Amino acid sequence: MNGITIKNSDWLFNCGILGLYNILKHNNIDDSEDISLSQDELTFPVSRLENFEEKYFSYLIDTYEKTFSIHRITSFEDFLQNHEDSNFENFNTHSLDRLNSQIEQVKRYLKSNSYVSAYKMIDLDFDPISKEKELKKVSLKKNETTDDKKGEIKAQMDILKEVVEFFKRKEVKKHVGGRNAMYSIIKNAWTNISIMNSQNKNPDIYKEFNDYFVEPVKEYLDEIDSGNLKAKYRCTSCNAKIKNLSIDLGFMREIGFDVNRKLSHVWDFNNYVAICPVCRLVYACVPAGFTYLYNRGIFVNFSMDLKEIRRINESIKFQVLSNSEGSNIIYRALQEQMNKKINETPSYELSDVQVVR
């Protein structure tokens, strides 16, 4: 099978389709003519699944990096550089409060479990844990000024500069940023399996994602091509043939259920809710279909047209992520898009639109 075609469906599946499209198109603007989104389907060649795990995390990191903890570390570089350039002439007690607050925050990040797990995947010539121990808040005694502690302040700022340079590295951004994406974005949509399984022992989240979500798709398509797929069941999402009921929707938050514990959710206690590997990959892309801000997410489903879904949600994402006014911008961006569409198309039916928060 040379190509994959995914048809539109309900809001959750459409959100996954949009997320998959966003991921495939990310950083491939000039070389993605073979990725096609029409009114009712997404098509792309199987070859686009190569290094998909890299594309998946790259999209989330590049889209949400400014909301991640790694950015709170690296963005402090301006503060450090400005005071160094001015030879600390404007450094006062307010500056010291900011410095101490940053030290406290960075120390917490450096020794957090997610960061420590990411260190295992990085070729370290820098020891973040030892640097965490070296970082200490600077306190002023009675009648002391910041000038009296200038040497101590500069020493702590030098350590912070080393930490900033470390987290600016491409390899560090990849692995620490990937962990940030897991716990800030992905967790909002799905959990309990693969990289989001607390029992997972593989520190390489990229390989784990590939092995769990991508390779099974390739194997499934190969089985179909070779005629070796012995199918007894149907995927409840796309109706494709599947050989067993091993893949379910239990990993989707607020949607799926544990088929091993909640058989009362299905007719006559006989589970039939199972999906194919392709649909599981689509659902895994739901985090890239939503727009998130401050742990709140929004997706607008226009059931009649996937291209319109992309346009509306892309505009909302741009307005939300480029604005610093806070979470209220989500609803203003949504209202603007609804008004614009109604004005453009008088026959636009609001009953065809779902707003999912």
mmCIF file of C-alpha atoms in Angstrom:
data_model
loop_
_atom_site.group_PDB
_atom_site.id
_atom_site.type_symbol
_atom_site.label_atom_id
_atom_site.label_comp_id
_atom_site.label_asym_id
_atom_site.label_seq_id
_atom_site.Cartn_x
_atom_site.Cartn_y
_atom_site.Cartn_z
ATOM 1 C CA MET A 1 0.000 0.000 0.000
ATOM 2 C CA ASN A 2 1.558 3.251 -1.138
ATOM 3 C CA GLY A 3 -0.931 5.696 0.347
ATOM 4 C CA ILE A 4 -3.151 6.158 3.381
ATOM 5 C CA THR A 5 -6.616 7.686 3.194
ATOM 6 C CA ILE A 6 -8.442 8.716 6.363
ATOM 7 C CA LYS A 7 -12.100 9.739 6.157
ATOM 8 C CA ASN A 8 -13.745 12.339 8.393
ATOM 9 C CA SER A 9 -16.025 11.208 11.203
ATOM 10 C CA ASP A 10 -17.080 12.534 14.623
ATOM 11 C CA TRP A 11 -15.493 15.521 16.365
ATOM 12 C CA LEU A 12 -12.798 13.533 18.186
ATOM 13 C CA PHE A 13 -11.663 11.708 15.083
ATOM 14 C CA ASN A 14 -11.722 14.933 13.083
ATOM 15 C CA CYS A 15 -9.569 16.557 15.753
ATOM 16 C CA GLY A 16 -7.097 13.688 15.359
ATOM 17 C CA ILE A 17 -7.126 14.106 11.572
ATOM 18 C CA LEU A 18 -6.366 17.807 11.964
ATOM 19 C CA GLY A 19 -3.571 16.994 14.400
ATOM 20 C CA LEU A 20 -2.100 14.418 12.020
ATOM 21 C CA TYR A 21 -2.268 16.918 9.162
ATOM 22 C CA ASN A 22 -0.601 19.624 11.280
ATOM 23 C CA ILE A 23 2.214 17.246 12.202
ATOM 24 C CA LEU A 24 2.811 16.034 8.647
ATOM 25 C CA LYS A 25 2.844 19.583 7.267
ATOM 26 C CA HIS A 26 5.051 21.022 10.001
ATOM 27 C CA ASN A 27 8.471 22.012 8.650
ATOM 28 C CA ASN A 28 7.507 20.515 5.271
ATOM 29 C CA ILE A 29 5.740 23.482 3.708
ATOM 30 C CA ASP A 30 7.788 23.364 0.484
ATOM 31 C CA ASP A 31 7.910 19.581 0.226
ATOM 32 C CA SER A 32 4.461 18.304 1.119
ATOM 33 C CA GLU A 33 2.378 18.414 -2.033
ATOM 34 C CA ASP A 34 1.622 14.736 -1.537
ATOM 35 C CA ILE A 35 -0.192 15.526 1.731
ATOM 36 C CA SER A 36 -3.741 16.384 0.739
ATOM 37 C CA LEU A 37 -6.613 17.553 2.897
ATOM 38 C CA SER A 38 -9.945 17.648 1.077
ATOM 39 C CA GLN A 39 -13.481 18.226 2.281
ATOM 40 C CA ASP A 40 -13.933 14.731 3.665
ATOM 41 C CA GLU A 41 -10.530 13.019 3.821
ATOM 42 C CA LEU A 42 -6.806 13.251 4.463
ATOM 43 C CA THR A 43 -4.454 11.387 2.124
ATOM 44 C CA PHE A 44 -0.687 10.975 2.269
ATOM 45 C CA PRO A 45 1.919 8.397 1.234
ATOM 46 C CA VAL A 46 3.023 5.743 3.705
ATOM 47 C CA SER A 47 6.554 7.088 3.360
ATOM 48 C CA ARG A 48 5.451 10.124 5.401
ATOM 49 C CA LEU A 49 5.389 7.867 8.461
ATOM 50 C CA GLU A 50 9.182 7.702 8.423
ATOM 51 C CA ASN A 51 10.541 9.539 11.464
ATOM 52 C CA PHE A 52 6.966 10.396 12.376
ATOM 53 C CA GLU A 53 7.851 10.393 16.068
ATOM 54 C CA GLU A 54 10.342 13.206 15.424
ATOM 55 C CA LYS A 55 7.693 15.199 13.534
ATOM 56 C CA TYR A 56 5.130 14.564 16.284
ATOM 57 C CA PHE A 57 7.212 16.018 19.105
ATOM 58 C CA SER A 58 8.761 18.706 16.903
ATOM 59 C CA TYR A 59 5.304 20.087 16.144
ATOM 60 C CA LEU A 60 4.286 20.201 19.814
ATOM 61 C CA ILE A 61 7.598 21.659 20.979
ATOM 62 C CA ASP A 62 7.726 24.345 18.285
ATOM 63 C CA THR A 63 4.060 25.261 18.808
ATOM 64 C CA TYR A 64 4.022 25.403 22.606
ATOM 65 C CA GLU A 65 7.646 25.943 23.618
ATOM 66 C CA LYS A 66 6.962 29.382 25.084
ATOM 67 C CA THR A 67 4.528 27.794 27.537
ATOM 68 C CA PHE A 68 7.001 25.079 28.629
ATOM 69 C CA SER A 69 9.231 25.058 31.683
ATOM 70 C CA ILE A 70 12.345 24.781 29.498
ATOM 71 C CA HIS A 71 11.471 28.224 28.091
ATOM 72 C CA ARG A 72 11.236 29.631 31.605
ATOM 73 C CA ILE A 73 14.854 28.592 32.003
ATOM 74 C CA THR A 74 16.230 29.846 28.684
ATOM 75 C CA SER A 75 14.185 33.067 28.546
ATOM 76 C CA PHE A 76 16.020 34.327 31.643
ATOM 77 C CA GLU A 77 19.068 34.832 29.456
ATOM 78 C CA ASP A 78 18.057 38.423 28.661
ATOM 79 C CA PHE A 79 17.939 39.316 32.353
ATOM 80 C CA LEU A 80 21.404 37.847 32.912
ATOM 81 C CA GLN A 81 22.918 39.462 29.827
ATOM 82 C CA ASN A 82 21.449 42.901 30.470
ATOM 83 C CA HIS A 83 22.870 43.135 33.988
ATOM 84 C CA GLU A 84 26.205 41.783 32.875
ATOM 85 C CA ASP A 85 26.422 44.318 30.042
ATOM 86 C CA SER A 86 25.613 47.188 32.422
ATOM 87 C CA ASN A 87 28.102 45.907 34.996
ATOM 88 C CA PHE A 88 25.220 45.544 37.483
ATOM 89 C CA GLU A 89 24.655 49.298 37.655
ATOM 90 C CA ASN A 90 20.866 48.880 37.754
ATOM 91 C CA PHE A 91 20.830 45.769 39.898
ATOM 92 C CA ASN A 92 18.663 46.427 42.970
ATOM 93 C CA THR A 93 16.591 44.530 45.522
ATOM 94 C CA HIS A 94 13.833 43.981 42.964
ATOM 95 C CA SER A 95 16.415 42.444 40.629
ATOM 96 C CA LEU A 96 17.628 40.248 43.482
ATOM 97 C CA ASP A 97 14.077 39.049 44.130
ATOM 98 C CA ARG A 98 13.752 38.076 40.460
ATOM 99 C CA LEU A 99 17.101 36.304 40.564
ATOM 100 C CA ASN A 100 16.215 34.353 43.707
ATOM 101 C CA SER A 101 12.850 33.414 42.287
ATOM 102 C CA GLN A 102 14.533 32.107 39.135
ATOM 103 C CA ILE A 103 17.090 30.170 41.163
ATOM 104 C CA GLU A 104 14.326 28.522 43.182
ATOM 105 C CA GLN A 105 12.402 27.641 40.014
ATOM 106 C CA VAL A 106 15.415 26.318 38.107
ATOM 107 C CA LYS A 107 16.523 24.167 41.048
ATOM 108 C CA ARG A 108 13.064 22.574 41.091
ATOM 109 C CA TYR A 109 13.167 21.846 37.361
ATOM 110 C CA LEU A 110 16.734 20.514 37.296
ATOM 111 C CA LYS A 111 15.993 17.739 39.796
ATOM 112 C CA SER A 112 12.420 16.949 38.721
ATOM 113 C CA ASN A 113 11.716 13.366 37.653
ATOM 114 C CA SER A 114 10.842 14.286 34.074
ATOM 115 C CA TYR A 115 14.078 16.237 33.594
ATOM 116 C CA VAL A 116 16.193 13.502 35.190
ATOM 117 C CA SER A 117 14.594 10.966 32.840
ATOM 118 C CA ALA A 118 15.444 13.164 29.862
ATOM 119 C CA TYR A 119 19.097 13.436 30.962
ATOM 120 C CA LYS A 120 19.463 9.689 30.283
ATOM 121 C CA MET A 121 19.013 10.368 26.566
ATOM 122 C CA ILE A 122 21.513 13.228 26.364
ATOM 123 C CA ASP A 123 25.254 12.930 25.812
ATOM 124 C CA LEU A 124 26.174 14.927 28.894
ATOM 125 C CA ASP A 125 29.364 16.916 29.305
ATOM 126 C CA PHE A 126 27.456 19.022 31.804
ATOM 127 C CA ASP A 127 26.035 17.807 35.096
ATOM 128 C CA PRO A 128 22.643 19.443 35.769
ATOM 129 C CA ILE A 129 22.324 17.765 39.157
ATOM 130 C CA SER A 130 25.624 19.138 40.446
ATOM 131 C CA LYS A 131 24.721 22.575 39.102
ATOM 132 C CA GLU A 132 21.436 22.377 40.982
ATOM 133 C CA LYS A 133 23.386 21.906 44.196
ATOM 134 C CA GLU A 134 25.606 24.885 43.391
ATOM 135 C CA LEU A 135 22.638 27.186 42.878
ATOM 136 C CA LYS A 136 21.781 29.044 46.073
ATOM 137 C CA LYS A 137 19.582 32.034 46.708
ATOM 138 C CA VAL A 138 21.394 35.194 47.763
ATOM 139 C CA SER A 139 20.084 36.826 50.922
ATOM 140 C CA LEU A 140 20.785 40.248 52.358
ATOM 141 C CA LYS A 141 21.394 40.781 56.016
ATOM 142 C CA LYS A 142 20.212 43.870 57.798
ATOM 143 C CA ASN A 143 21.817 47.025 56.395
ATOM 144 C CA GLU A 144 23.392 45.076 53.496
ATOM 145 C CA THR A 145 22.887 46.194 49.894
ATOM 146 C CA THR A 146 23.130 44.342 46.632
ATOM 147 C CA ASP A 147 26.550 45.949 46.107
ATOM 148 C CA ASP A 148 27.785 44.176 49.230
ATOM 149 C CA LYS A 149 26.775 40.833 47.665
ATOM 150 C CA LYS A 150 27.898 41.650 44.144
ATOM 151 C CA GLY A 151 30.471 38.835 44.007
ATOM 152 C CA GLU A 152 28.008 36.240 45.268
ATOM 153 C CA ILE A 153 25.297 37.495 42.917
ATOM 154 C CA LYS A 154 27.625 37.338 39.915
ATOM 155 C CA ALA A 155 28.700 33.792 40.817
ATOM 156 C CA GLN A 156 25.074 32.613 40.901
ATOM 157 C CA MET A 157 24.305 34.377 37.640
ATOM 158 C CA ASP A 158 27.309 32.682 36.010
ATOM 159 C CA ILE A 159 25.904 29.305 37.030
ATOM 160 C CA LEU A 160 22.511 30.247 35.625
ATOM 161 C CA LYS A 161 24.177 31.246 32.337
ATOM 162 C CA GLU A 162 25.761 27.789 32.114
ATOM 163 C CA VAL A 163 22.365 26.212 32.758
ATOM 164 C CA VAL A 164 20.748 28.382 30.087
ATOM 165 C CA GLU A 165 23.394 27.432 27.513
ATOM 166 C CA PHE A 166 22.855 23.765 28.303
ATOM 167 C CA PHE A 167 19.091 23.937 27.797
ATOM 168 C CA LYS A 168 19.493 25.856 24.546
ATOM 169 C CA ARG A 169 21.224 22.858 22.965
ATOM 170 C CA LYS A 170 19.271 21.130 20.213
ATOM 171 C CA GLU A 171 19.574 17.694 21.801
ATOM 172 C CA VAL A 172 18.466 18.971 25.205
ATOM 173 C CA LYS A 173 15.523 20.856 23.722
ATOM 174 C CA LYS A 174 14.499 17.684 21.892
ATOM 175 C CA HIS A 175 14.387 15.449 24.952
ATOM 176 C CA VAL A 176 13.486 17.872 27.730
ATOM 177 C CA GLY A 177 11.064 19.697 25.441
ATOM 178 C CA GLY A 178 9.541 16.348 24.534
ATOM 179 C CA ARG A 179 8.931 15.625 28.210
ATOM 180 C CA ASN A 180 7.445 19.096 28.623
ATOM 181 C CA ALA A 181 5.070 18.322 25.749
ATOM 182 C CA MET A 182 4.027 15.077 27.424
ATOM 183 C CA TYR A 183 3.086 16.617 30.747
ATOM 184 C CA SER A 184 1.758 19.950 29.457
ATOM 185 C CA ILE A 185 -0.056 19.013 26.247
ATOM 186 C CA ILE A 186 -0.387 15.289 25.521
ATOM 187 C CA LYS A 187 -1.716 14.440 28.986
ATOM 188 C CA ASN A 188 -4.793 16.565 28.270
ATOM 189 C CA ALA A 189 -5.928 14.183 25.511
ATOM 190 C CA TRP A 190 -4.684 10.679 26.325
ATOM 191 C CA THR A 191 -2.893 8.717 29.005
ATOM 192 C CA ASN A 192 -2.056 5.285 30.503
ATOM 193 C CA ILE A 193 -0.301 3.789 27.457
ATOM 194 C CA SER A 194 3.125 4.014 25.823
ATOM 195 C CA ILE A 195 4.999 7.181 26.851
ATOM 196 C CA MET A 196 2.140 8.201 29.153
ATOM 197 C CA ASN A 197 2.143 4.900 31.034
ATOM 198 C CA SER A 198 3.679 5.425 34.455
ATOM 199 C CA GLN A 199 5.068 1.874 34.274
ATOM 200 C CA ASN A 200 6.930 2.515 31.025
ATOM 201 C CA LYS A 201 10.661 2.008 31.608
ATOM 202 C CA ASN A 202 11.943 3.181 28.224
ATOM 203 C CA PRO A 203 13.646 6.574 28.712
ATOM 204 C CA ASP A 204 13.606 7.187 24.933
ATOM 205 C CA ILE A 205 10.130 8.633 24.401
ATOM 206 C CA TYR A 206 10.775 8.957 20.668
ATOM 207 C CA LYS A 207 11.549 5.278 20.170
ATOM 208 C CA GLU A 208 8.723 4.298 22.494
ATOM 209 C CA PHE A 209 6.216 6.376 20.529
ATOM 210 C CA ASN A 210 7.459 4.918 17.244
ATOM 211 C CA ASP A 211 7.327 1.322 18.491
ATOM 212 C CA TYR A 212 3.871 1.708 19.992
ATOM 213 C CA PHE A 213 2.037 3.855 17.459
ATOM 214 C CA VAL A 214 3.902 3.972 14.131
ATOM 215 C CA GLU A 215 5.442 0.544 13.546
ATOM 216 C CA PRO A 216 2.106 -1.273 14.146
ATOM 217 C CA VAL A 217 0.560 0.870 11.387
ATOM 218 C CA LYS A 218 3.267 -0.178 8.933
ATOM 219 C CA GLU A 219 2.900 -3.839 9.931
ATOM 220 C CA TYR A 220 -0.881 -3.641 9.630
ATOM 221 C CA LEU A 221 -0.682 -2.128 6.147
ATOM 222 C CA ASP A 222 1.862 -4.761 5.102
ATOM 223 C CA GLU A 223 -0.511 -7.498 6.272
ATOM 224 C CA ILE A 224 -3.303 -5.989 4.196
ATOM 225 C CA ASP A 225 -1.068 -5.742 1.122
ATOM 226 C CA SER A 226 0.177 -9.317 1.432
ATOM 227 C CA GLY A 227 -3.277 -10.707 2.083
ATOM 228 C CA ASN A 228 -2.147 -12.160 5.407
ATOM 229 C CA LEU A 229 -4.589 -10.193 7.539
ATOM 230 C CA LYS A 230 -6.936 -12.739 9.065
ATOM 231 C CA ALA A 231 -9.735 -10.423 10.063
ATOM 232 C CA LYS A 232 -12.593 -11.413 12.321
ATOM 233 C CA TYR A 233 -13.687 -7.971 13.467
ATOM 234 C CA ARG A 234 -14.196 -4.384 12.310
ATOM 235 C CA CYS A 235 -12.659 -1.142 13.558
ATOM 236 C CA THR A 236 -15.381 0.848 15.327
ATOM 237 C CA SER A 237 -13.922 4.111 13.999
ATOM 238 C CA CYS A 238 -13.310 3.443 10.298
ATOM 239 C CA ASN A 239 -14.880 -0.012 9.777
ATOM 240 C CA ALA A 240 -11.609 -1.447 8.481
ATOM 241 C CA LYS A 241 -10.918 -5.128 9.073
ATOM 242 C CA ILE A 242 -8.947 -6.029 12.201
ATOM 243 C CA LYS A 243 -7.805 -9.421 13.434
ATOM 244 C CA ASN A 244 -8.514 -8.949 17.145
ATOM 245 C CA LEU A 245 -9.872 -6.555 19.762
ATOM 246 C CA SER A 246 -6.516 -5.744 21.353
ATOM 247 C CA ILE A 247 -6.561 -1.997 20.602
ATOM 248 C CA ASP A 248 -9.292 -0.044 22.352
ATOM 249 C CA LEU A 249 -10.105 3.570 23.197
ATOM 250 C CA GLY A 250 -9.379 3.268 26.897
ATOM 251 C CA PHE A 251 -6.412 5.621 26.604
ATOM 252 C CA MET A 252 -8.510 8.616 25.525
ATOM 253 C CA ARG A 253 -9.407 10.929 28.419
ATOM 254 C CA GLU A 254 -13.121 11.333 29.142
ATOM 255 C CA ILE A 255 -13.925 9.182 26.088
ATOM 256 C CA GLY A 256 -12.668 5.624 26.344
ATOM 257 C CA PHE A 257 -13.002 3.058 29.085
ATOM 258 C CA ASP A 258 -10.993 0.103 30.362
ATOM 259 C CA VAL A 259 -12.513 -2.864 28.530
ATOM 260 C CA ASN A 260 -11.024 -5.226 31.091
ATOM 261 C CA ARG A 261 -12.906 -3.585 33.967
ATOM 262 C CA LYS A 262 -15.911 -1.809 32.456
ATOM 263 C CA LEU A 263 -17.621 -4.410 30.297
ATOM 264 C CA SER A 264 -20.943 -3.069 31.538
ATOM 265 C CA HIS A 265 -20.373 -0.228 29.048
ATOM 266 C CA VAL A 266 -20.936 -2.557 26.081
ATOM 267 C CA TRP A 267 -23.954 -4.538 24.983
ATOM 268 C CA ASP A 268 -24.480 -7.813 26.830
ATOM 269 C CA PHE A 269 -21.030 -7.433 28.433
ATOM 270 C CA ASN A 270 -19.336 -8.524 25.194
ATOM 271 C CA ASN A 271 -16.739 -6.017 24.104
ATOM 272 C CA TYR A 272 -16.760 -5.007 20.459
ATOM 273 C CA VAL A 273 -15.135 -1.568 20.886
ATOM 274 C CA ALA A 274 -11.784 -1.890 19.148
ATOM 275 C CA ILE A 275 -9.880 0.138 16.586
ATOM 276 C CA CYS A 276 -7.214 -0.454 13.967
ATOM 277 C CA PRO A 277 -3.594 0.754 14.346
ATOM 278 C CA VAL A 278 -4.198 3.568 11.845
ATOM 279 C CA CYS A 279 -7.071 4.987 13.886
ATOM 280 C CA ARG A 280 -5.050 4.663 17.096
ATOM 281 C CA LEU A 281 -2.366 6.827 15.495
ATOM 282 C CA VAL A 282 -5.036 9.358 14.494
ATOM 283 C CA TYR A 283 -6.360 9.508 18.070
ATOM 284 C CA ALA A 284 -2.787 9.888 19.373
ATOM 285 C CA CYS A 285 -2.613 13.069 17.263
ATOM 286 C CA VAL A 286 -5.586 14.703 19.025
ATOM 287 C CA PRO A 287 -3.213 16.882 21.138
ATOM 288 C CA ALA A 288 -2.001 18.466 17.886
ATOM 289 C CA GLY A 289 -5.576 19.183 16.804
ATOM 290 C CA PHE A 290 -6.609 21.080 19.924
ATOM 291 C CA THR A 291 -5.335 24.545 20.798
ATOM 292 C CA TYR A 292 -4.139 24.651 24.411
ATOM 293 C CA LEU A 293 -3.486 27.543 26.747
ATOM 294 C CA TYR A 294 -3.030 27.401 30.522
ATOM 295 C CA ASN A 295 -4.236 23.769 30.657
ATOM 296 C CA ARG A 296 -7.391 24.711 28.770
ATOM 297 C CA GLY A 297 -8.038 23.452 25.272
ATOM 298 C CA ILE A 298 -10.453 24.206 22.466
ATOM 299 C CA PHE A 299 -11.334 22.534 19.174
ATOM 300 C CA VAL A 300 -13.995 23.654 16.715
ATOM 301 C CA ASN A 301 -15.556 20.892 14.644
ATOM 302 C CA PHE A 302 -17.282 21.879 11.425
ATOM 303 C CA SER A 303 -18.621 18.477 10.461
ATOM 304 C CA MET A 304 -19.153 19.222 6.779
ATOM 305 C CA ASP A 305 -15.617 20.131 5.752
ATOM 306 C CA LEU A 306 -12.149 19.149 7.016
ATOM 307 C CA LYS A 307 -10.584 22.074 5.155
ATOM 308 C CA GLU A 308 -12.878 24.457 7.005
ATOM 309 C CA ILE A 309 -11.990 22.758 10.292
ATOM 310 C CA ARG A 310 -8.337 23.409 9.529
ATOM 311 C CA ARG A 311 -8.932 27.056 8.613
ATOM 312 C CA ILE A 312 -11.012 27.886 11.684
ATOM 313 C CA ASN A 313 -8.746 26.117 14.172
ATOM 314 C CA GLU A 314 -5.559 27.436 12.580
ATOM 315 C CA SER A 315 -6.844 30.988 12.934
ATOM 316 C CA ILE A 316 -7.864 30.413 16.543
ATOM 317 C CA LYS A 317 -4.476 28.866 17.325
ATOM 318 C CA PHE A 318 -2.642 31.814 15.800
ATOM 319 C CA GLN A 319 -4.681 34.357 17.762
ATOM 320 C CA VAL A 320 -4.454 32.443 21.037
ATOM 321 C CA LEU A 321 -0.737 31.623 20.960
ATOM 322 C CA SER A 322 0.368 35.046 19.680
ATOM 323 C CA ASN A 323 -1.615 36.909 22.333
ATOM 324 C CA SER A 324 -0.608 37.393 25.957
ATOM 325 C CA GLU A 325 -3.927 38.610 27.326
ATOM 326 C CA GLY A 326 -4.790 35.346 29.006
ATOM 327 C CA SER A 327 -7.348 32.604 28.560
ATOM 328 C CA ASN A 328 -10.214 34.952 27.603
ATOM 329 C CA ILE A 329 -8.601 35.325 24.183
ATOM 330 C CA ILE A 330 -9.735 31.764 23.387
ATOM 331 C CA TYR A 331 -13.364 32.770 23.393
ATOM 332 C CA ARG A 332 -12.806 36.051 21.576
ATOM 333 C CA ALA A 333 -10.897 34.226 18.838
ATOM 334 C CA LEU A 334 -13.702 31.700 18.579
ATOM 335 C CA GLN A 335 -16.364 34.405 18.307
ATOM 336 C CA GLU A 336 -14.422 36.216 15.587
ATOM 337 C CA GLN A 337 -14.194 33.059 13.511
ATOM 338 C CA MET A 338 -17.884 32.267 13.920
ATOM 339 C CA ASN A 339 -18.900 35.793 12.912
ATOM 340 C CA LYS A 340 -16.557 35.762 9.947
ATOM 341 C CA LYS A 341 -17.953 32.491 8.632
ATOM 342 C CA ILE A 342 -21.552 33.556 9.095
ATOM 343 C CA ASN A 343 -20.876 36.776 7.159
ATOM 344 C CA GLU A 344 -19.090 34.915 4.385
ATOM 345 C CA THR A 345 -21.713 32.192 4.006
ATOM 346 C CA PRO A 346 -25.333 33.171 4.778
ATOM 347 C CA SER A 347 -26.379 29.510 4.721
ATOM 348 C CA TYR A 348 -23.812 28.627 7.386
ATOM 349 C CA GLU A 349 -25.570 26.439 9.937
ATOM 350 C CA LEU A 350 -24.418 26.759 13.527
ATOM 351 C CA SER A 351 -25.981 23.353 14.153
ATOM 352 C CA ASP A 352 -23.114 21.901 12.073
ATOM 353 C CA VAL A 353 -20.522 23.381 14.441
ATOM 354 C CA GLN A 354 -19.313 21.809 17.672
ATOM 355 C CA VAL A 355 -17.122 23.686 20.110
ATOM 356 C CA VAL A 356 -15.221 21.272 22.323
ATOM 357 C CA ARG A 357 -13.462 22.489 25.437
#
